[in-house]
Amino acid sequence: MEKAGTRKFAVLLCADESEHMKQAYGGYLKVFMGLLGEEDETWHVYRAMHGELPCMADVHTYDGFVITGSCSDAHGDDRWINDLVSFLRSLDSMKKKVLGVCFGHQILSRALGGKTGRAMKGWDIGVTCIHFSPSAIKLLSSLHIPSRLPVIECHRDEVWQPPPDAEVMACSEKTGVEMFRYGDHMMGIQGHPEYNKDILRHLLDRLLQRNLIQACQAETAKASLEAQEPDLEAWKRLCRGFLTGQLSW
């Protein structure tokens, strides 16, 4: 039973969950709730990859939506991807809060008129330090977000060109659009603020087994995990602040 007056959010799941993710963490919904959720909130999951999306009659009951990562390409033409693009455009017209992570960042950019594709510099896997723009530093100052912020990354696609009228908030050595915002209601993050080191290590093993990355790439990624820590608390403040309207745009 949902309590009247409490916040309500939906996770749009764009990947199949591994057995490790389900057994160790209870699935991606629990992982995102661990980063973003608070007591007395309601969180639902929709398996967008399998055609599940909230019906439009229910959309108004949600305070925000989170789009997860995926093994699929945001520039792909699968039916579920096209359906998700259409759904995100509807959310934009309703000015609903939407946070996109990794694939979610890319598909959100596509839905809003940006361009995505294979990353110019190849895979980015491991802990990466992103650099905020001067305007983003000012915007995030109330949340005490540092100007350089480590985050776990795992992607071979990227946003080539952000949507018209979007603001690029951060970049990194490999990726020109690490974060963007569109108005005050949509934000994309290329990294995985919800990941911890254990999740990435198991993902690296899966990528190796599927021959999607080389052993040397996995070793470099593992070395980066030892070199620096992702700032999970800062990412929690940032993402939570965005979803709950704590930022002064």
XYZ file of C-alpha atoms in Angstrom:
249
model
C 0.000 0.000 0.000
C 1.419 3.387 -1.055
C 1.228 6.171 1.501
C -0.483 9.354 0.384
C 1.874 12.274 -0.113
C 5.059 10.205 -0.385
C 7.395 10.441 -3.345
C 7.183 7.821 -6.057
C 9.853 6.896 -8.602
C 10.276 4.385 -11.428
C 13.417 2.628 -12.657
C 13.322 1.831 -16.374
C 15.470 -1.313 -16.532
C 17.255 -1.659 -19.872
C 19.332 -4.788 -19.202
C 18.890 -8.368 -18.098
C 20.222 -8.888 -14.579
C 23.060 -11.337 -13.924
C 22.682 -14.008 -11.262
C 25.358 -12.233 -9.215
C 23.424 -8.958 -9.363
C 20.233 -10.691 -8.223
C 21.797 -12.817 -5.497
C 24.270 -10.298 -4.071
C 22.210 -7.105 -4.393
C 18.603 -8.088 -5.011
C 18.689 -6.688 -8.555
C 19.193 -3.272 -10.119
C 16.117 -1.784 -8.457
C 17.656 -2.367 -5.031
C 21.007 -0.981 -6.228
C 19.403 2.263 -7.400
C 17.284 2.485 -4.268
C 20.496 2.168 -2.261
C 21.902 5.202 -4.056
C 18.785 7.321 -4.436
C 16.020 6.064 -2.191
C 14.860 7.220 1.221
C 12.357 5.863 3.713
C 8.651 6.292 2.989
C 9.222 6.434 -0.775
C 7.768 4.076 -3.370
C 10.033 2.650 -6.081
C 8.832 0.538 -9.001
C 10.766 -1.193 -11.781
C 9.701 -1.549 -15.412
C 11.639 -3.923 -17.666
C 11.904 -1.583 -20.636
C 14.110 -4.053 -22.507
C 11.165 -6.454 -22.545
C 8.611 -3.863 -23.570
C 7.429 -2.813 -20.105
C 6.839 0.912 -19.645
C 4.439 2.817 -17.387
C 1.082 3.477 -19.017
C 0.545 7.152 -19.739
C -2.387 7.260 -17.325
C 0.033 6.452 -14.470
C 2.914 8.726 -15.482
C 1.556 11.723 -13.592
C 1.714 9.731 -10.326
C 5.525 9.516 -10.502
C 7.896 12.193 -9.232
C 10.779 10.971 -11.366
C 12.244 8.272 -13.583
C 15.690 6.651 -13.761
C 16.973 4.962 -16.951
C 19.615 2.272 -16.369
C 22.601 1.060 -18.334
C 22.332 -1.625 -20.995
C 24.343 -3.958 -23.214
C 22.349 -2.598 -26.166
C 23.256 0.393 -28.317
C 21.351 3.613 -27.713
C 21.680 4.295 -31.452
C 20.083 0.915 -32.250
C 16.753 0.329 -33.949
C 15.207 -2.399 -31.798
C 11.499 -1.958 -31.194
C 11.913 -1.541 -27.417
C 14.543 1.166 -27.966
C 12.263 3.098 -30.312
C 9.391 2.706 -27.840
C 11.611 4.023 -25.053
C 12.643 7.026 -27.170
C 8.969 7.874 -27.757
C 8.187 7.463 -24.059
C 11.047 9.781 -23.054
C 9.793 12.422 -25.471
C 6.412 12.223 -23.773
C 8.080 12.656 -20.374
C 9.886 15.717 -21.730
C 6.616 17.261 -22.898
C 5.248 16.712 -19.378
C 8.429 18.172 -17.803
C 8.910 15.008 -15.735
C 12.213 14.517 -13.892
C 14.366 11.968 -15.729
C 17.863 10.788 -14.802
C 19.717 8.727 -17.405
C 22.739 6.586 -16.491
C 25.236 5.266 -19.096
C 22.940 3.838 -21.817
C 20.218 5.908 -20.142
C 22.339 9.040 -20.633
C 22.790 8.200 -24.312
C 19.175 7.255 -25.064
C 17.953 10.391 -23.274
C 20.249 12.482 -25.476
C 18.927 10.715 -28.574
C 15.303 11.252 -27.550
C 15.948 14.978 -27.119
C 17.666 15.407 -30.488
C 21.306 14.574 -29.729
C 23.551 12.090 -31.551
C 25.161 8.952 -30.107
C 27.508 6.263 -31.396
C 30.686 4.287 -30.727
C 33.103 6.156 -28.476
C 35.840 7.877 -30.468
C 38.520 6.689 -28.021
C 37.139 3.204 -27.453
C 36.091 1.524 -24.219
C 36.247 3.497 -20.979
C 36.234 1.027 -18.071
C 37.280 1.612 -14.474
C 37.340 4.626 -12.191
C 37.418 7.866 -14.186
C 37.654 11.393 -12.827
C 35.202 13.781 -14.469
C 35.663 17.554 -14.535
C 32.705 19.887 -14.094
C 32.282 23.053 -16.123
C 32.445 26.412 -14.276
C 28.655 26.818 -14.561
C 28.063 23.308 -13.208
C 30.416 23.934 -10.285
C 28.342 26.985 -9.390
C 25.077 25.088 -9.840
C 26.200 22.191 -7.618
C 27.862 24.290 -4.923
C 24.835 24.066 -2.613
C 25.288 20.268 -2.559
C 29.039 20.564 -1.810
C 30.052 18.668 -4.950
C 33.810 18.863 -5.731
C 34.939 20.195 -9.121
C 36.557 16.822 -9.941
C 34.564 13.706 -9.155
C 35.619 10.038 -9.536
C 33.002 7.653 -10.918
C 32.968 4.063 -12.196
C 32.613 3.883 -15.976
C 31.886 0.986 -18.328
C 30.946 2.040 -21.855
C 32.014 1.809 -25.476
C 29.337 4.206 -26.781
C 29.005 7.898 -26.026
C 27.057 11.050 -26.772
C 28.625 12.522 -29.888
C 26.505 15.639 -29.889
C 24.245 16.756 -27.016
C 20.653 17.804 -27.669
C 20.005 21.351 -28.886
C 19.726 23.726 -25.913
C 21.292 21.140 -23.557
C 24.173 22.209 -21.309
C 27.249 19.985 -21.099
C 28.036 19.848 -17.387
C 31.161 17.682 -17.295
C 33.817 15.989 -19.422
C 36.749 13.617 -18.889
C 39.974 12.669 -20.611
C 38.186 10.162 -22.864
C 34.636 11.485 -23.039
C 33.517 14.949 -24.090
C 29.972 14.657 -22.688
C 30.156 13.005 -19.273
C 27.060 14.846 -18.080
C 24.408 17.088 -19.568
C 21.240 18.730 -18.425
C 18.202 19.685 -20.448
C 16.123 22.357 -18.791
C 15.629 21.667 -15.109
C 13.972 18.273 -15.585
C 16.361 16.004 -17.486
C 19.945 14.976 -16.740
C 22.308 12.406 -18.220
C 25.354 10.841 -16.558
C 27.710 8.686 -18.646
C 29.269 6.986 -15.617
C 27.700 4.575 -13.136
C 27.209 6.374 -9.801
C 25.224 3.326 -8.601
C 28.128 0.868 -9.113
C 30.608 -0.274 -6.500
C 33.903 -2.050 -7.178
C 32.445 -5.533 -6.742
C 29.772 -4.888 -9.382
C 32.376 -3.689 -11.872
C 34.715 -6.634 -11.211
C 31.926 -9.112 -11.983
C 30.952 -7.121 -15.066
C 34.554 -7.225 -16.284
C 34.533 -11.019 -15.982
C 31.339 -11.207 -18.058
C 32.771 -8.915 -20.750
C 35.903 -11.053 -20.929
C 33.877 -14.252 -21.216
C 31.967 -12.748 -24.134
C 35.209 -11.526 -25.791
C 33.932 -7.949 -25.735
C 37.120 -6.656 -24.111
C 40.721 -7.851 -24.026
C 42.536 -9.098 -20.926
C 44.791 -6.027 -20.923
C 41.733 -3.743 -20.795
C 40.360 -5.682 -17.826
C 43.690 -5.441 -15.987
C 43.887 -1.692 -16.602
C 40.341 -1.280 -15.299
C 41.101 -3.344 -12.179
C 44.224 -1.266 -11.543
C 42.136 1.919 -11.655
C 39.885 0.452 -8.948
C 42.885 0.220 -6.661
C 44.195 3.683 -7.570
C 41.160 5.747 -6.530
C 37.735 5.453 -4.954
C 34.472 6.526 -6.596
C 32.885 9.241 -4.441
C 29.557 7.487 -3.831
C 28.322 9.979 -1.228
C 28.877 12.965 -3.524
C 27.088 11.169 -6.352
C 24.212 10.373 -4.029
C 23.856 14.064 -3.111
C 24.018 15.100 -6.757
C 21.549 12.547 -8.160
C 19.176 12.783 -5.239
C 19.351 16.589 -5.340
C 18.389 16.568 -9.013
C 15.489 14.109 -8.648
C 13.996 15.933 -5.671
C 14.369 19.435 -7.063
C 17.034 20.691 -4.648
C 19.093 22.361 -7.393
C 18.573 26.021 -8.272
C 18.851 26.115 -12.051
